[in-house]
Amino acid sequence: MTEDERTAVDLLAGVARGLIELTSVAQTAMFRLPYPSSLQLALDRVVLAGLTRHMPTPGGVPELLSWCRERRPADWWPLELPVGFLTADARLIHSVGDEATRTCAELASYGRDGVLEQEAETLLAELANTCGTVERFAACRDFLISRPVILQYNPIELLGPAVAHTWKLVQHLYVPVPDRFRVHRVVHRCTGCLLLAKPVTADASWCEGGCQPEGRVLESSHQPEQARALPLGLRLFLALPGRTERAVRSGLDRQTRLLPQGLGLHRVTSPDGNLCVFQVQDREQPIPAALRAAEAAAELHGPLDIVAPDRLAASPGYRENFEYALSDGADVRLLSVSEFTGLRPAGRERNDHA
């Protein structure tokens, strides 16, 4: 990545962070004044870049938001992004849900100024420290994965002997669902990804996990004051891939052990008897995903397998762009769930350009 391309990506990530800060305000009106200073600063930088290059610029925050919703960054971004850095259909605001997209969240977590994924890692590190043992932390982590959104407080479930101690350790992580998710005083959750959702029209709906519209089913609570949800970073970077991770763990015929690092790594003995470490990711953008995986492998000081849902690994260009983005010597391999669990031959070697 050239210096100019890095500047372009850093600025786009700044816009994404501003949008995430804007959407974090728990108000019914998502775009209420005053705008966060981070978003206003990002707009100023975008305008300056556009003016110096004689390109169209947004006239203010509302127009910037409109462009983020209606246009691909490649169509209007004043600086040249690296080739293939974002997928062709990428948007920062979902055109139907009117919420920051997963792409926006991934960009907001990019680089040294990243906020969202990093906040999730901090919360998990604090939880691991409180738990004291890996086993207790693993139980808490699984609880969060299985319950990213609690529509209604159920004392029989949460205070029962099976989960009472776990609930005591994690309940501080749950916050009221933002007002903008209340549609006619009803809060919705997608039964597929278990994340927040909302009906948009009689025939259309939206969910945070991006489940296919034709198969999306919403469940609801008419007591929105009781609904609680994990912070956005934990919902998208822990709970969303966590559902696939739990399926991977149950699909292996070998015992896995949690390494409480970052969002969570797992060590398992491979069929050939060697130890390997894997992490499940579910991210829309392959290049930022690869860059983050390379950082995790460097922190691990060893090889790392990234396991992605089959549909994601098979999407056009995803694997190629992921592998292209890995730096020389990055000891990272991308595998689909079927490849990793042995349902299908892997047929992929680690990146070893060095």
mmCIF file of C-alpha atoms in Angstrom:
data_model
loop_
_atom_site.group_PDB
_atom_site.id
_atom_site.type_symbol
_atom_site.label_atom_id
_atom_site.label_comp_id
_atom_site.label_asym_id
_atom_site.label_seq_id
_atom_site.Cartn_x
_atom_site.Cartn_y
_atom_site.Cartn_z
ATOM 1 C CA MET A 1 0.000 0.000 0.000
ATOM 2 C CA THR A 2 1.474 3.349 -1.048
ATOM 3 C CA GLU A 3 1.534 6.363 1.253
ATOM 4 C CA ASP A 4 -1.227 8.060 -0.768
ATOM 5 C CA GLU A 5 -3.369 4.920 -0.564
ATOM 6 C CA ARG A 6 -2.764 4.693 3.171
ATOM 7 C CA THR A 7 -3.903 8.297 3.542
ATOM 8 C CA ALA A 8 -7.057 7.526 1.558
ATOM 9 C CA VAL A 9 -7.858 4.509 3.740
ATOM 10 C CA ASP A 10 -7.137 6.375 6.965
ATOM 11 C CA LEU A 11 -9.504 9.167 5.955
ATOM 12 C CA LEU A 12 -12.241 6.722 4.997
ATOM 13 C CA ALA A 13 -11.762 4.979 8.343
ATOM 14 C CA GLY A 14 -12.119 8.384 10.009
ATOM 15 C CA VAL A 15 -15.501 8.877 8.337
ATOM 16 C CA ALA A 16 -16.534 5.391 9.498
ATOM 17 C CA ARG A 17 -15.539 6.175 13.083
ATOM 18 C CA GLY A 18 -17.571 9.373 12.928
ATOM 19 C CA LEU A 19 -20.601 7.458 11.687
ATOM 20 C CA ILE A 20 -20.246 4.867 14.438
ATOM 21 C CA GLU A 21 -20.044 7.623 17.038
ATOM 22 C CA LEU A 22 -23.137 9.231 15.548
ATOM 23 C CA THR A 23 -25.135 6.001 15.637
ATOM 24 C CA SER A 24 -24.024 5.266 19.201
ATOM 25 C CA VAL A 25 -26.217 8.072 20.478
ATOM 26 C CA ALA A 26 -29.279 6.405 21.991
ATOM 27 C CA GLN A 27 -31.833 8.763 20.505
ATOM 28 C CA THR A 28 -34.833 8.186 18.300
ATOM 29 C CA ALA A 29 -33.535 10.695 15.771
ATOM 30 C CA MET A 30 -30.311 9.147 14.528
ATOM 31 C CA PHE A 31 -29.053 12.312 12.887
ATOM 32 C CA ARG A 32 -29.879 14.846 15.585
ATOM 33 C CA LEU A 33 -27.631 17.846 16.111
ATOM 34 C CA PRO A 34 -24.978 18.446 17.253
ATOM 35 C CA TYR A 35 -22.951 16.067 15.129
ATOM 36 C CA PRO A 36 -19.988 14.342 16.793
ATOM 37 C CA SER A 37 -16.756 16.265 16.438
ATOM 38 C CA SER A 38 -15.097 13.203 14.882
ATOM 39 C CA LEU A 39 -17.647 13.195 12.046
ATOM 40 C CA GLN A 40 -17.394 16.937 11.500
ATOM 41 C CA LEU A 41 -13.592 16.710 11.367
ATOM 42 C CA ALA A 42 -13.776 13.828 8.898
ATOM 43 C CA LEU A 43 -16.139 15.872 6.697
ATOM 44 C CA ASP A 44 -13.724 18.811 6.740
ATOM 45 C CA ARG A 45 -10.889 16.537 5.647
ATOM 46 C CA VAL A 46 -13.008 15.019 2.862
ATOM 47 C CA VAL A 47 -13.968 18.475 1.596
ATOM 48 C CA LEU A 48 -10.364 19.661 1.665
ATOM 49 C CA ALA A 49 -9.219 16.586 -0.259
ATOM 50 C CA GLY A 50 -11.969 17.076 -2.839
ATOM 51 C CA LEU A 51 -11.322 20.778 -3.335
ATOM 52 C CA THR A 52 -7.592 20.292 -3.855
ATOM 53 C CA ARG A 53 -8.344 17.661 -6.494
ATOM 54 C CA HIS A 54 -11.233 19.553 -8.166
ATOM 55 C CA MET A 55 -13.731 16.836 -7.300
ATOM 56 C CA PRO A 56 -17.319 17.100 -6.019
ATOM 57 C CA THR A 57 -17.596 17.426 -2.253
ATOM 58 C CA PRO A 58 -20.512 17.005 0.155
ATOM 59 C CA GLY A 59 -22.007 20.321 1.280
ATOM 60 C CA GLY A 60 -22.348 19.236 4.909
ATOM 61 C CA VAL A 61 -22.904 16.296 7.193
ATOM 62 C CA PRO A 62 -26.424 15.529 5.858
ATOM 63 C CA GLU A 63 -25.104 15.289 2.302
ATOM 64 C CA LEU A 64 -22.146 13.191 3.469
ATOM 65 C CA LEU A 65 -24.597 10.811 5.138
ATOM 66 C CA SER A 66 -26.661 10.676 1.966
ATOM 67 C CA TRP A 67 -23.594 9.819 -0.109
ATOM 68 C CA CYS A 68 -22.568 7.120 2.410
ATOM 69 C CA ARG A 69 -26.031 5.598 2.040
ATOM 70 C CA GLU A 70 -26.574 5.891 -1.697
ATOM 71 C CA ARG A 71 -23.116 5.626 -3.247
ATOM 72 C CA ARG A 72 -20.179 3.288 -3.200
ATOM 73 C CA PRO A 73 -17.067 5.003 -1.798
ATOM 74 C CA ALA A 74 -15.286 4.194 -5.068
ATOM 75 C CA ASP A 75 -17.780 6.415 -6.921
ATOM 76 C CA TRP A 76 -17.173 9.613 -4.981
ATOM 77 C CA TRP A 77 -14.177 9.240 -2.685
ATOM 78 C CA PRO A 78 -11.719 12.091 -3.453
ATOM 79 C CA LEU A 79 -8.617 9.999 -2.770
ATOM 80 C CA GLU A 80 -7.546 6.840 -4.568
ATOM 81 C CA LEU A 81 -8.195 3.735 -2.487
ATOM 82 C CA PRO A 82 -6.068 0.608 -3.027
ATOM 83 C CA VAL A 83 -7.428 -1.596 -5.794
ATOM 84 C CA GLY A 84 -10.005 -3.993 -4.369
ATOM 85 C CA PHE A 85 -9.787 -2.578 -0.846
ATOM 86 C CA LEU A 86 -13.582 -2.650 -0.625
ATOM 87 C CA THR A 87 -16.024 -4.955 -2.351
ATOM 88 C CA ALA A 88 -17.947 -3.530 -5.284
ATOM 89 C CA ASP A 89 -21.237 -3.209 -3.398
ATOM 90 C CA ALA A 90 -19.805 -1.666 -0.226
ATOM 91 C CA ARG A 91 -21.742 1.124 1.522
ATOM 92 C CA LEU A 92 -21.160 2.804 4.869
ATOM 93 C CA ILE A 93 -24.865 3.235 5.673
ATOM 94 C CA HIS A 94 -27.384 0.546 4.818
ATOM 95 C CA SER A 95 -29.874 1.793 2.244
ATOM 96 C CA VAL A 96 -32.784 -0.117 3.829
ATOM 97 C CA GLY A 97 -31.955 -0.244 7.512
ATOM 98 C CA ASP A 98 -30.511 3.292 7.622
ATOM 99 C CA GLU A 99 -27.867 2.016 10.027
ATOM 100 C CA ALA A 100 -24.097 1.865 9.820
ATOM 101 C CA THR A 101 -23.137 -1.243 7.853
ATOM 102 C CA ARG A 102 -20.813 -4.019 8.909
ATOM 103 C CA THR A 103 -18.343 -2.571 6.391
ATOM 104 C CA CYS A 104 -18.538 0.715 8.280
ATOM 105 C CA ALA A 105 -17.867 -1.090 11.559
ATOM 106 C CA GLU A 106 -14.896 -2.928 10.065
ATOM 107 C CA LEU A 107 -13.438 0.325 8.722
ATOM 108 C CA ALA A 108 -14.008 2.045 12.068
ATOM 109 C CA SER A 109 -11.838 -0.691 13.605
ATOM 110 C CA TYR A 110 -9.053 -0.255 11.064
ATOM 111 C CA GLY A 111 -5.572 0.926 12.039
ATOM 112 C CA ARG A 112 -4.075 2.376 15.161
ATOM 113 C CA ASP A 113 -7.025 4.728 15.709
ATOM 114 C CA GLY A 114 -9.579 1.937 15.409
ATOM 115 C CA VAL A 115 -12.286 1.961 18.032
ATOM 116 C CA LEU A 116 -15.004 -0.649 17.695
ATOM 117 C CA GLU A 117 -13.213 -3.998 17.593
ATOM 118 C CA GLN A 118 -10.653 -2.609 20.014
ATOM 119 C CA GLU A 119 -13.379 -1.679 22.517
ATOM 120 C CA ALA A 120 -14.747 -5.217 22.275
ATOM 121 C CA GLU A 121 -11.280 -6.642 22.967
ATOM 122 C CA THR A 122 -10.887 -4.362 25.993
ATOM 123 C CA LEU A 123 -14.232 -5.454 27.443
ATOM 124 C CA LEU A 124 -13.334 -9.112 26.949
ATOM 125 C CA ALA A 125 -9.907 -8.622 28.542
ATOM 126 C CA GLU A 126 -11.537 -7.031 31.586
ATOM 127 C CA LEU A 127 -14.033 -9.899 31.765
ATOM 128 C CA ALA A 128 -11.258 -12.490 31.526
ATOM 129 C CA ASN A 129 -9.426 -10.774 34.366
ATOM 130 C CA THR A 130 -12.569 -10.776 36.504
ATOM 131 C CA CYS A 131 -13.276 -14.440 35.773
ATOM 132 C CA GLY A 132 -9.858 -15.550 36.927
ATOM 133 C CA THR A 133 -9.850 -18.896 35.114
ATOM 134 C CA VAL A 134 -9.999 -19.719 31.417
ATOM 135 C CA GLU A 135 -12.856 -22.156 32.031
ATOM 136 C CA ARG A 136 -15.016 -19.521 33.719
ATOM 137 C CA PHE A 137 -14.189 -16.965 31.022
ATOM 138 C CA ALA A 138 -15.056 -19.490 28.294
ATOM 139 C CA ALA A 139 -18.473 -20.023 29.892
ATOM 140 C CA CYS A 140 -19.071 -16.262 30.053
ATOM 141 C CA ARG A 141 -17.927 -15.798 26.483
ATOM 142 C CA ASP A 142 -20.294 -18.522 25.265
ATOM 143 C CA PHE A 143 -23.121 -16.853 27.191
ATOM 144 C CA LEU A 144 -22.467 -13.570 25.363
ATOM 145 C CA ILE A 145 -22.324 -15.330 21.997
ATOM 146 C CA SER A 146 -25.644 -17.077 22.572
ATOM 147 C CA ARG A 147 -27.394 -13.980 23.967
ATOM 148 C CA PRO A 148 -26.176 -10.800 22.241
ATOM 149 C CA VAL A 149 -29.686 -9.348 22.582
ATOM 150 C CA ILE A 150 -32.010 -10.112 25.486
ATOM 151 C CA LEU A 151 -35.518 -9.093 24.530
ATOM 152 C CA GLN A 152 -37.040 -9.629 27.946
ATOM 153 C CA TYR A 153 -35.563 -10.211 31.381
ATOM 154 C CA ASN A 154 -36.413 -13.725 32.510
ATOM 155 C CA PRO A 155 -35.363 -14.348 36.124
ATOM 156 C CA ILE A 156 -36.241 -18.038 35.910
ATOM 157 C CA GLU A 157 -33.628 -18.436 33.178
ATOM 158 C CA LEU A 158 -30.987 -15.948 34.270
ATOM 159 C CA LEU A 159 -31.104 -16.602 38.003
ATOM 160 C CA GLY A 160 -31.384 -20.371 37.719
ATOM 161 C CA PRO A 161 -28.523 -22.508 39.041
ATOM 162 C CA ALA A 162 -27.163 -23.245 35.542
ATOM 163 C CA VAL A 163 -26.327 -19.644 34.596
ATOM 164 C CA ALA A 164 -26.735 -17.464 37.709
ATOM 165 C CA HIS A 165 -22.999 -17.119 38.381
ATOM 166 C CA THR A 166 -22.258 -16.431 34.725
ATOM 167 C CA TRP A 167 -25.015 -13.816 34.561
ATOM 168 C CA LYS A 168 -23.574 -12.088 37.615
ATOM 169 C CA LEU A 169 -20.241 -11.758 35.819
ATOM 170 C CA VAL A 170 -21.586 -10.491 32.490
ATOM 171 C CA GLN A 171 -24.749 -8.523 33.256
ATOM 172 C CA HIS A 172 -22.866 -5.201 33.429
ATOM 173 C CA LEU A 173 -22.032 -5.567 29.716
ATOM 174 C CA TYR A 174 -25.679 -5.334 28.669
ATOM 175 C CA VAL A 175 -27.076 -1.878 27.963
ATOM 176 C CA PRO A 176 -30.560 -0.608 27.027
ATOM 177 C CA VAL A 177 -31.396 -0.986 23.352
ATOM 178 C CA PRO A 178 -31.055 2.414 21.605
ATOM 179 C CA ASP A 179 -34.353 4.208 21.044
ATOM 180 C CA ARG A 180 -33.965 4.162 17.270
ATOM 181 C CA PHE A 181 -34.494 0.389 17.297
ATOM 182 C CA ARG A 182 -37.933 0.800 18.814
ATOM 183 C CA VAL A 183 -40.479 0.575 16.003
ATOM 184 C CA HIS A 184 -43.943 1.468 17.333
ATOM 185 C CA ARG A 185 -42.595 0.687 20.830
ATOM 186 C CA VAL A 186 -41.494 -2.784 19.767
ATOM 187 C CA VAL A 187 -37.898 -4.094 19.765
ATOM 188 C CA HIS A 188 -36.981 -6.818 17.286
ATOM 189 C CA ARG A 189 -34.303 -9.489 17.079
ATOM 190 C CA CYS A 190 -33.384 -11.645 14.087
ATOM 191 C CA THR A 191 -33.746 -15.352 14.782
ATOM 192 C CA GLY A 192 -30.878 -16.107 12.395
ATOM 193 C CA CYS A 193 -28.017 -13.969 13.706
ATOM 194 C CA LEU A 194 -29.698 -13.140 17.061
ATOM 195 C CA LEU A 195 -28.753 -9.489 16.577
ATOM 196 C CA LEU A 196 -30.925 -6.383 16.534
ATOM 197 C CA ALA A 197 -33.337 -6.041 13.650
ATOM 198 C CA LYS A 198 -36.249 -3.897 12.566
ATOM 199 C CA PRO A 199 -39.070 -4.037 10.030
ATOM 200 C CA VAL A 200 -38.770 -1.293 7.455
ATOM 201 C CA THR A 201 -41.924 -1.834 5.418
ATOM 202 C CA ALA A 202 -44.642 -4.464 5.366
ATOM 203 C CA ASP A 203 -42.431 -6.566 3.088
ATOM 204 C CA ALA A 204 -38.895 -5.562 4.044
ATOM 205 C CA SER A 205 -36.753 -5.808 7.145
ATOM 206 C CA TRP A 206 -33.144 -5.322 8.204
ATOM 207 C CA CYS A 207 -30.857 -7.077 10.675
ATOM 208 C CA GLU A 208 -27.347 -6.337 11.893
ATOM 209 C CA GLY A 209 -25.978 -9.705 10.814
ATOM 210 C CA GLY A 210 -27.006 -9.320 7.177
ATOM 211 C CA CYS A 211 -29.098 -12.491 7.016
ATOM 212 C CA GLN A 212 -30.715 -13.174 3.655
ATOM 213 C CA PRO A 213 -33.982 -11.192 3.414
ATOM 214 C CA GLU A 214 -36.013 -14.095 2.042
ATOM 215 C CA GLY A 215 -35.230 -16.251 5.063
ATOM 216 C CA ARG A 216 -35.161 -13.557 7.742
ATOM 217 C CA VAL A 217 -37.555 -14.003 10.660
ATOM 218 C CA LEU A 218 -37.964 -11.416 13.408
ATOM 219 C CA GLU A 219 -39.041 -11.987 16.972
ATOM 220 C CA SER A 220 -40.153 -9.084 19.105
ATOM 221 C CA SER A 221 -40.712 -7.708 22.576
ATOM 222 C CA HIS A 222 -43.511 -5.293 23.422
ATOM 223 C CA GLN A 223 -41.652 -4.282 26.577
ATOM 224 C CA PRO A 224 -38.753 -2.308 25.090
ATOM 225 C CA GLU A 225 -37.694 -0.985 28.485
ATOM 226 C CA GLN A 226 -36.663 -4.533 29.420
ATOM 227 C CA ALA A 227 -34.647 -5.210 26.258
ATOM 228 C CA ARG A 228 -30.889 -5.233 26.646
ATOM 229 C CA ALA A 229 -28.066 -5.675 24.143
ATOM 230 C CA LEU A 230 -24.315 -6.000 24.150
ATOM 231 C CA PRO A 231 -22.338 -3.023 22.813
ATOM 232 C CA LEU A 232 -22.089 -2.946 19.015
ATOM 233 C CA GLY A 233 -18.469 -4.108 18.970
ATOM 234 C CA LEU A 234 -19.287 -7.255 20.929
ATOM 235 C CA ARG A 235 -22.367 -7.912 18.805
ATOM 236 C CA LEU A 236 -20.502 -7.722 15.492
ATOM 237 C CA PHE A 237 -17.027 -8.983 16.354
ATOM 238 C CA LEU A 238 -17.817 -11.584 19.014
ATOM 239 C CA ALA A 239 -21.443 -12.748 18.797
ATOM 240 C CA LEU A 240 -21.799 -12.739 15.003
ATOM 241 C CA PRO A 241 -18.759 -14.943 14.225
ATOM 242 C CA GLY A 242 -19.333 -16.712 17.542
ATOM 243 C CA ARG A 243 -22.319 -18.612 16.197
ATOM 244 C CA THR A 244 -20.110 -20.053 13.448
ATOM 245 C CA GLU A 245 -17.317 -20.647 15.943
ATOM 246 C CA ARG A 246 -19.544 -22.733 18.189
ATOM 247 C CA ALA A 247 -20.604 -24.802 15.175
ATOM 248 C CA VAL A 248 -16.932 -25.314 14.271
ATOM 249 C CA ARG A 249 -16.043 -26.383 17.795
ATOM 250 C CA SER A 250 -18.927 -28.845 17.933
ATOM 251 C CA GLY A 251 -18.038 -30.158 14.465
ATOM 252 C CA LEU A 252 -14.487 -31.068 15.413
ATOM 253 C CA ASP A 253 -13.761 -34.493 16.838
ATOM 254 C CA ARG A 254 -10.911 -33.008 18.862
ATOM 255 C CA GLN A 255 -10.951 -30.889 22.034
ATOM 256 C CA THR A 256 -10.316 -27.167 21.578
ATOM 257 C CA ARG A 257 -8.855 -24.842 24.189
ATOM 258 C CA LEU A 258 -9.640 -21.147 24.369
ATOM 259 C CA LEU A 259 -6.741 -18.718 24.381
ATOM 260 C CA PRO A 260 -8.139 -15.547 25.968
ATOM 261 C CA GLN A 261 -6.389 -13.174 23.585
ATOM 262 C CA GLY A 262 -8.176 -10.424 21.697
ATOM 263 C CA LEU A 263 -11.588 -11.622 20.595
ATOM 264 C CA GLY A 264 -10.621 -15.218 21.339
ATOM 265 C CA LEU A 265 -8.328 -17.749 19.698
ATOM 266 C CA HIS A 266 -8.602 -21.517 19.984
ATOM 267 C CA ARG A 267 -5.873 -24.147 20.011
ATOM 268 C CA VAL A 268 -6.607 -27.611 18.664
ATOM 269 C CA THR A 269 -4.617 -30.656 17.605
ATOM 270 C CA SER A 270 -4.764 -31.113 13.842
ATOM 271 C CA PRO A 271 -5.374 -34.543 12.251
ATOM 272 C CA ASP A 272 -1.616 -34.904 11.685
ATOM 273 C CA GLY A 273 -0.953 -34.468 15.401
ATOM 274 C CA ASN A 274 0.356 -30.892 15.307
ATOM 275 C CA LEU A 275 -1.075 -28.046 17.383
ATOM 276 C CA CYS A 276 -2.738 -25.263 15.446
ATOM 277 C CA VAL A 277 -4.479 -22.053 16.458
ATOM 278 C CA PHE A 278 -7.605 -20.814 14.749
ATOM 279 C CA GLN A 279 -9.966 -17.863 14.908
ATOM 280 C CA VAL A 280 -13.393 -17.623 13.300
ATOM 281 C CA GLN A 281 -14.094 -14.392 11.432
ATOM 282 C CA ASP A 282 -17.260 -13.179 9.726
ATOM 283 C CA ARG A 283 -16.321 -9.933 7.987
ATOM 284 C CA GLU A 284 -17.626 -8.366 4.816
ATOM 285 C CA GLN A 285 -14.334 -6.867 3.662
ATOM 286 C CA PRO A 286 -11.551 -9.393 2.939
ATOM 287 C CA ILE A 287 -8.613 -6.999 2.760
ATOM 288 C CA PRO A 288 -9.134 -5.325 6.173
ATOM 289 C CA ALA A 289 -9.898 -8.813 7.541
ATOM 290 C CA ALA A 290 -6.569 -10.110 6.240
ATOM 291 C CA LEU A 291 -4.643 -7.169 7.667
ATOM 292 C CA ARG A 292 -6.204 -7.750 11.086
ATOM 293 C CA ALA A 293 -5.476 -11.482 10.863
ATOM 294 C CA ALA A 294 -1.827 -10.759 10.095
ATOM 295 C CA GLU A 295 -1.640 -8.566 13.213
ATOM 296 C CA ALA A 296 -3.161 -11.354 15.308
ATOM 297 C CA ALA A 297 -0.668 -13.873 13.924
ATOM 298 C CA ALA A 298 2.209 -11.523 14.709
ATOM 299 C CA GLU A 299 0.967 -11.129 18.289
ATOM 300 C CA LEU A 300 0.632 -14.907 18.510
ATOM 301 C CA HIS A 301 4.192 -15.423 17.185
ATOM 302 C CA GLY A 302 3.005 -18.387 15.188
ATOM 303 C CA PRO A 303 0.745 -19.636 12.415
ATOM 304 C CA LEU A 304 -2.947 -18.778 12.489
ATOM 305 C CA ASP A 305 -5.869 -20.310 10.638
ATOM 306 C CA ILE A 306 -8.741 -17.937 9.915
ATOM 307 C CA VAL A 307 -12.005 -19.830 9.524
ATOM 308 C CA ALA A 308 -14.822 -18.126 7.606
ATOM 309 C CA PRO A 309 -18.397 -19.241 6.933
ATOM 310 C CA ASP A 310 -18.644 -21.300 3.746
ATOM 311 C CA ARG A 311 -20.822 -18.720 1.967
ATOM 312 C CA LEU A 312 -18.275 -15.970 2.717
ATOM 313 C CA ALA A 313 -15.186 -17.929 1.698
ATOM 314 C CA ALA A 314 -16.935 -18.921 -1.546
ATOM 315 C CA SER A 315 -18.100 -15.417 -2.464
ATOM 316 C CA PRO A 316 -16.447 -14.091 -5.659
ATOM 317 C CA GLY A 317 -13.000 -12.664 -5.028
ATOM 318 C CA TYR A 318 -13.104 -12.960 -1.232
ATOM 319 C CA ARG A 319 -10.384 -15.567 -0.817
ATOM 320 C CA GLU A 320 -8.211 -14.048 -3.545
ATOM 321 C CA ASN A 321 -8.361 -10.552 -2.043
ATOM 322 C CA PHE A 322 -7.746 -11.891 1.456
ATOM 323 C CA GLU A 323 -4.640 -13.759 0.379
ATOM 324 C CA TYR A 324 -3.442 -10.879 -1.810
ATOM 325 C CA ALA A 325 -3.544 -8.503 1.168
ATOM 326 C CA LEU A 326 -1.301 -10.655 3.347
ATOM 327 C CA SER A 327 2.205 -9.308 3.620
ATOM 328 C CA ASP A 328 5.229 -11.420 2.776
ATOM 329 C CA GLY A 329 5.782 -13.927 5.531
ATOM 330 C CA ALA A 330 2.402 -13.485 7.211
ATOM 331 C CA ASP A 331 1.737 -16.936 8.662
ATOM 332 C CA VAL A 332 -2.011 -16.894 8.001
ATOM 333 C CA ARG A 333 -4.276 -19.279 6.137
ATOM 334 C CA LEU A 334 -7.920 -18.695 5.232
ATOM 335 C CA LEU A 335 -10.183 -21.750 5.361
ATOM 336 C CA SER A 336 -13.892 -22.245 5.055
ATOM 337 C CA VAL A 337 -15.743 -24.032 7.845
ATOM 338 C CA SER A 338 -16.079 -27.145 5.664
ATOM 339 C CA GLU A 339 -12.367 -27.145 4.881
ATOM 340 C CA PHE A 340 -11.336 -26.649 8.500
ATOM 341 C CA THR A 341 -13.639 -29.308 9.939
ATOM 342 C CA GLY A 342 -12.636 -31.805 7.277
ATOM 343 C CA LEU A 343 -15.940 -31.891 5.449
ATOM 344 C CA ARG A 344 -14.044 -30.797 2.348
ATOM 345 C CA PRO A 345 -10.306 -30.953 1.541
ATOM 346 C CA ALA A 346 -8.595 -27.687 2.342
ATOM 347 C CA GLY A 347 -6.351 -27.466 -0.673
ATOM 348 C CA ARG A 348 -4.891 -24.192 0.565
ATOM 349 C CA GLU A 349 -1.359 -23.562 1.741
ATOM 350 C CA ARG A 350 -0.301 -20.854 4.106
ATOM 351 C CA ASN A 351 0.912 -17.579 2.727
ATOM 352 C CA ASP A 352 4.693 -17.937 2.545
ATOM 353 C CA HIS A 353 5.927 -15.407 0.044
ATOM 354 C CA ALA A 354 9.003 -14.781 2.170
#
